[in-house]
Amino acid sequence: MAPGLRQFTERRGDGAGEPVLDNENGEDLMYVQPGVSIVIGNRSPESQGTVYISTKKVVWLSDVDRTKGYAVDFLSLSLHAVSRDPEAYSSPCIYTQIETGEDGNESEDSDSESSDALDLSKVTEMRLVPSDPGQLDTLFQILCDCAELNPEPIEDNEEHNWIFSANQLVDETTEGEDSEWNFSQNPSSSIGHSNGDHDLARTVLELQINDNRFEDAEEMEHENDSDGGHH
């Protein structure tokens, strides 16, 4: 899981500088928005800085302090939205929710304006407040576009739908059984099942086994009738 909000001070160039990106692994800078304050949790806004949006993450760098900056990967952003409701926040902004992997919300000490020791691992909310509210829609759209480049990874245990041939099903369902109960080798015959359910394959196998047994029983009955006719 992505690490949530974190400190970011890797800059290059003169002045405020630009963030150092992982270009070797395909990370590209997509958008730059100067004149943006950042609000972490319930704390007071930081001094204005510049937002850099890459194909992998959102970076905010202070314009006045090169040692101050924050970054969050798109995989850690569970929600981002435009907020213009003054009851929700005093200024129009981009509101985001951050997944931290921690239980519970940010502690009261972390939210306190007087707290210098901010535990970023517990921060679950962040606001980006541009000095020009007219930039909100553009900023939001860029966030949406880049978020689509970072889909949630597929878990190893996630269920899948598969199609197997009859021969493959026999290999799974008859392992350790007598080979005389194998399916027909007809390549045109195929059986599908979803979500790892082998019941269909086993049912067909059992039907074939039962059919063979019925045939043997019928032959034996017929032989007994024939033998009885000679007496």
Short mmCIF file of C-alpha atoms in Angstrom, two decimals:
data_model
loop_
_atom_site.label_atom_id
_atom_site.label_comp_id
_atom_site.label_asym_id
_atom_site.label_seq_id
_atom_site.Cartn_x
_atom_site.Cartn_y
_atom_site.Cartn_z
CA MET A 1 0.00 0.00 0.00
CA ALA A 2 1.17 3.54 -0.74
CA PRO A 3 2.58 5.33 2.33
CA GLY A 4 0.05 8.17 2.60
CA LEU A 5 1.16 11.78 3.04
CA ARG A 6 4.90 12.19 3.52
CA GLN A 7 7.60 14.82 3.70
CA PHE A 8 9.12 15.72 0.34
CA THR A 9 12.19 17.92 -0.02
CA GLU A 10 13.86 16.58 -3.17
CA ARG A 11 14.18 19.64 -5.43
CA ARG A 12 16.28 20.67 -8.35
CA GLY A 13 17.02 24.02 -9.94
CA ASP A 14 17.34 27.49 -8.46
CA GLY A 15 14.88 29.44 -6.34
CA ALA A 16 12.03 27.37 -5.00
CA GLY A 17 13.06 24.56 -7.32
CA GLU A 18 11.03 21.74 -8.87
CA PRO A 19 10.46 18.28 -7.43
CA VAL A 20 12.79 15.47 -8.43
CA LEU A 21 10.67 12.86 -10.20
CA ASP A 22 11.31 9.21 -10.98
CA ASN A 23 11.65 9.72 -14.71
CA GLU A 24 13.54 6.45 -15.16
CA ASN A 25 10.38 4.58 -14.15
CA GLY A 26 8.08 6.61 -16.36
CA GLU A 27 7.02 9.39 -13.99
CA ASP A 28 6.34 12.64 -15.87
CA LEU A 29 5.28 16.10 -14.73
CA MET A 30 1.75 16.86 -15.94
CA TYR A 31 0.73 20.16 -14.35
CA VAL A 32 2.12 23.02 -12.27
CA GLN A 33 -0.07 25.39 -10.21
CA PRO A 34 1.65 28.19 -8.28
CA GLY A 35 0.06 30.24 -5.51
CA VAL A 36 -1.48 27.33 -3.57
CA SER A 37 -1.69 26.94 0.19
CA ILE A 38 -1.85 23.49 1.74
CA VAL A 39 -4.01 22.60 4.75
CA ILE A 40 -3.15 19.37 6.55
CA GLY A 41 -5.88 17.92 8.72
CA ASN A 42 -7.36 20.66 10.92
CA ARG A 43 -4.19 22.71 11.10
CA SER A 44 -3.79 26.27 9.83
CA PRO A 45 -2.84 26.75 6.16
CA GLU A 46 0.84 26.61 5.31
CA SER A 47 2.43 29.58 3.55
CA GLN A 48 1.80 29.61 -0.19
CA GLY A 49 3.64 27.20 -2.39
CA THR A 50 3.40 25.44 -5.74
CA VAL A 51 1.52 22.25 -6.59
CA TYR A 52 3.17 19.81 -9.00
CA ILE A 53 1.05 16.99 -10.35
CA SER A 54 2.89 14.09 -11.93
CA THR A 55 1.69 10.81 -13.40
CA LYS A 56 2.35 9.19 -10.00
CA LYS A 57 1.78 11.71 -7.22
CA VAL A 58 0.79 15.17 -6.00
CA VAL A 59 3.61 17.32 -4.63
CA TRP A 60 3.35 20.62 -2.76
CA LEU A 61 6.54 22.65 -2.28
CA SER A 62 6.84 25.80 -0.21
CA ASP A 63 7.88 28.90 -2.16
CA VAL A 64 9.79 30.36 0.80
CA ASP A 65 11.34 27.32 2.52
CA ARG A 66 13.17 24.73 0.42
CA THR A 67 13.11 22.30 3.35
CA LYS A 68 9.33 22.20 3.46
CA GLY A 69 7.26 20.09 1.11
CA TYR A 70 4.76 17.23 1.02
CA ALA A 71 3.84 14.48 -1.41
CA VAL A 72 1.12 11.87 -1.68
CA ASP A 73 0.84 9.10 -4.25
CA PHE A 74 -2.39 8.76 -6.21
CA LEU A 75 -2.74 5.24 -4.82
CA SER A 76 -3.15 6.82 -1.37
CA LEU A 77 -5.82 9.32 -2.49
CA SER A 78 -9.18 7.70 -1.86
CA LEU A 79 -11.15 10.83 -2.75
CA HIS A 80 -10.65 14.29 -4.20
CA ALA A 81 -13.34 16.89 -4.82
CA VAL A 82 -13.96 20.58 -5.38
CA SER A 83 -15.26 22.28 -2.24
CA ARG A 84 -16.93 25.71 -2.51
CA ASP A 85 -19.13 25.41 0.57
CA PRO A 86 -18.05 28.06 3.13
CA GLU A 87 -19.56 25.92 5.88
CA ALA A 88 -17.21 23.08 4.98
CA TYR A 89 -14.16 25.35 4.63
CA SER A 90 -13.72 29.09 4.56
CA SER A 91 -12.06 29.19 1.11
CA PRO A 92 -12.77 27.31 -2.14
CA CYS A 93 -10.37 24.40 -2.33
CA ILE A 94 -9.59 20.89 -3.48
CA TYR A 95 -10.51 18.51 -0.68
CA THR A 96 -8.79 15.12 -0.52
CA GLN A 97 -9.02 12.05 1.69
CA ILE A 98 -5.86 10.01 2.25
CA GLU A 99 -5.59 6.31 3.04
CA THR A 100 -2.97 5.72 5.69
CA GLY A 101 -3.33 2.05 6.58
CA GLU A 102 -3.69 3.16 10.20
CA ASP A 103 -6.72 2.52 12.41
CA GLY A 104 -8.50 5.62 13.65
CA ASN A 105 -8.21 9.25 12.67
CA GLU A 106 -5.56 11.86 13.10
CA SER A 107 -4.88 12.52 16.75
CA GLU A 108 -5.85 15.76 18.44
CA ASP A 109 -2.19 16.60 19.05
CA SER A 110 -1.50 16.30 15.33
CA ASP A 111 -4.37 18.64 14.53
CA SER A 112 -3.32 21.24 17.05
CA GLU A 113 -2.02 24.48 15.59
CA SER A 114 0.68 24.61 18.24
CA SER A 115 1.93 21.09 17.54
CA ASP A 116 5.25 21.10 15.70
CA ALA A 117 5.59 17.30 15.67
CA LEU A 118 3.03 16.44 12.99
CA ASP A 119 2.62 12.70 12.49
CA LEU A 120 2.01 12.50 8.74
CA SER A 121 1.23 8.78 8.97
CA LYS A 122 -2.06 9.69 10.70
CA VAL A 123 -3.13 12.49 8.34
CA THR A 124 -6.35 11.51 6.56
CA GLU A 125 -7.38 14.86 5.04
CA MET A 126 -5.62 17.49 2.96
CA ARG A 127 -6.83 20.65 1.23
CA LEU A 128 -5.21 22.57 -1.60
CA VAL A 129 -6.31 26.21 -1.57
CA PRO A 130 -5.34 28.16 -4.70
CA SER A 131 -5.12 31.94 -4.48
CA ASP A 132 -7.20 32.03 -7.67
CA PRO A 133 -10.40 29.99 -7.15
CA GLY A 134 -10.90 30.05 -10.91
CA GLN A 135 -8.16 27.38 -11.16
CA LEU A 136 -10.10 24.84 -9.13
CA ASP A 137 -11.87 23.12 -12.02
CA THR A 138 -8.66 22.75 -14.03
CA LEU A 139 -6.80 21.46 -11.01
CA PHE A 140 -9.57 18.97 -10.28
CA GLN A 141 -9.65 17.69 -13.88
CA ILE A 142 -5.89 17.13 -13.94
CA LEU A 143 -6.18 15.19 -10.68
CA CYS A 144 -8.90 13.02 -12.21
CA ASP A 145 -6.87 12.35 -15.36
CA CYS A 146 -3.75 11.35 -13.43
CA ALA A 147 -5.71 9.26 -10.92
CA GLU A 148 -6.96 7.16 -13.84
CA LEU A 149 -3.34 6.37 -14.68
CA ASN A 150 -2.98 4.70 -11.26
CA PRO A 151 -5.64 1.99 -10.88
CA GLU A 152 -5.77 -0.08 -7.74
CA PRO A 153 -3.47 -3.11 -7.99
CA ILE A 154 -5.18 -6.50 -8.37
CA GLU A 155 -4.87 -8.65 -5.28
CA ASP A 156 -3.38 -12.13 -5.72
CA ASN A 157 -6.42 -13.77 -4.14
CA GLU A 158 -8.94 -11.92 -6.27
CA GLU A 159 -11.37 -14.22 -8.01
CA HIS A 160 -11.09 -14.72 -11.77
CA ASN A 161 -13.15 -16.31 -14.51
CA TRP A 162 -11.36 -19.02 -16.48
CA ILE A 163 -12.11 -21.39 -19.34
CA PHE A 164 -10.38 -24.77 -19.37
CA SER A 165 -10.38 -27.60 -21.83
CA ALA A 166 -11.78 -30.97 -20.83
CA ASN A 167 -8.29 -32.44 -20.65
CA GLN A 168 -7.16 -29.76 -18.21
CA LEU A 169 -10.16 -30.36 -16.00
CA VAL A 170 -9.42 -34.07 -15.92
CA ASP A 171 -5.87 -33.37 -14.80
CA GLU A 172 -7.23 -31.43 -11.81
CA THR A 173 -10.21 -33.58 -10.89
CA THR A 174 -8.72 -37.06 -11.40
CA GLU A 175 -5.32 -36.57 -9.84
CA GLY A 176 -4.49 -39.77 -7.99
CA GLU A 177 -7.47 -41.65 -9.53
CA ASP A 178 -7.47 -44.56 -11.96
CA SER A 179 -6.76 -43.35 -15.50
CA GLU A 180 -9.65 -45.44 -16.88
CA TRP A 181 -12.03 -42.68 -15.74
CA ASN A 182 -10.40 -39.99 -17.92
CA PHE A 183 -12.48 -37.78 -20.15
CA SER A 184 -12.67 -38.25 -23.88
CA GLN A 185 -9.70 -36.75 -25.71
CA ASN A 186 -12.01 -34.95 -28.14
CA PRO A 187 -10.39 -31.46 -28.54
CA SER A 188 -13.70 -29.92 -29.59
CA SER A 189 -15.15 -30.64 -26.16
CA SER A 190 -14.65 -27.83 -23.63
CA ILE A 191 -16.13 -27.05 -20.25
CA GLY A 192 -16.06 -23.69 -18.45
CA HIS A 193 -16.34 -22.81 -14.81
CA SER A 194 -15.99 -19.53 -12.90
CA ASN A 195 -14.44 -18.48 -9.62
CA GLY A 196 -12.51 -21.69 -9.19
CA ASP A 197 -15.67 -23.88 -8.95
CA HIS A 198 -14.83 -27.44 -10.00
CA ASP A 199 -18.29 -28.87 -9.24
CA LEU A 200 -19.31 -28.88 -12.90
CA ALA A 201 -16.20 -30.76 -13.96
CA ARG A 202 -16.55 -33.29 -11.16
CA THR A 203 -20.27 -33.77 -11.91
CA VAL A 204 -19.54 -34.54 -15.55
CA LEU A 205 -16.77 -36.90 -14.47
CA GLU A 206 -19.10 -38.68 -12.09
CA LEU A 207 -21.73 -38.95 -14.78
CA GLN A 208 -19.23 -40.60 -17.08
CA ILE A 209 -18.13 -42.95 -14.33
CA ASN A 210 -21.73 -43.83 -13.55
CA ASP A 211 -22.52 -44.31 -17.24
CA ASN A 212 -19.65 -46.77 -17.57
CA ARG A 213 -20.79 -48.61 -14.48
CA PHE A 214 -24.34 -48.83 -15.82
CA GLU A 215 -23.01 -50.29 -19.06
CA ASP A 216 -21.08 -52.93 -17.12
CA ALA A 217 -24.15 -53.72 -15.05
CA GLU A 218 -26.31 -54.07 -18.14
CA GLU A 219 -23.80 -56.42 -19.75
CA MET A 220 -23.67 -58.58 -16.63
CA GLU A 221 -27.47 -58.67 -16.42
CA HIS A 222 -27.67 -59.64 -20.07
CA GLU A 223 -25.12 -62.44 -19.56
CA ASN A 224 -27.04 -63.71 -16.54
CA ASP A 225 -30.27 -63.75 -18.54
CA SER A 226 -28.51 -65.66 -21.32
CA ASP A 227 -27.11 -68.18 -18.90
CA GLY A 228 -30.51 -68.61 -17.32
CA GLY A 229 -32.03 -69.33 -20.71
CA HIS A 230 -29.79 -72.39 -21.12
CA HIS A 231 -31.12 -74.08 -18.00
#
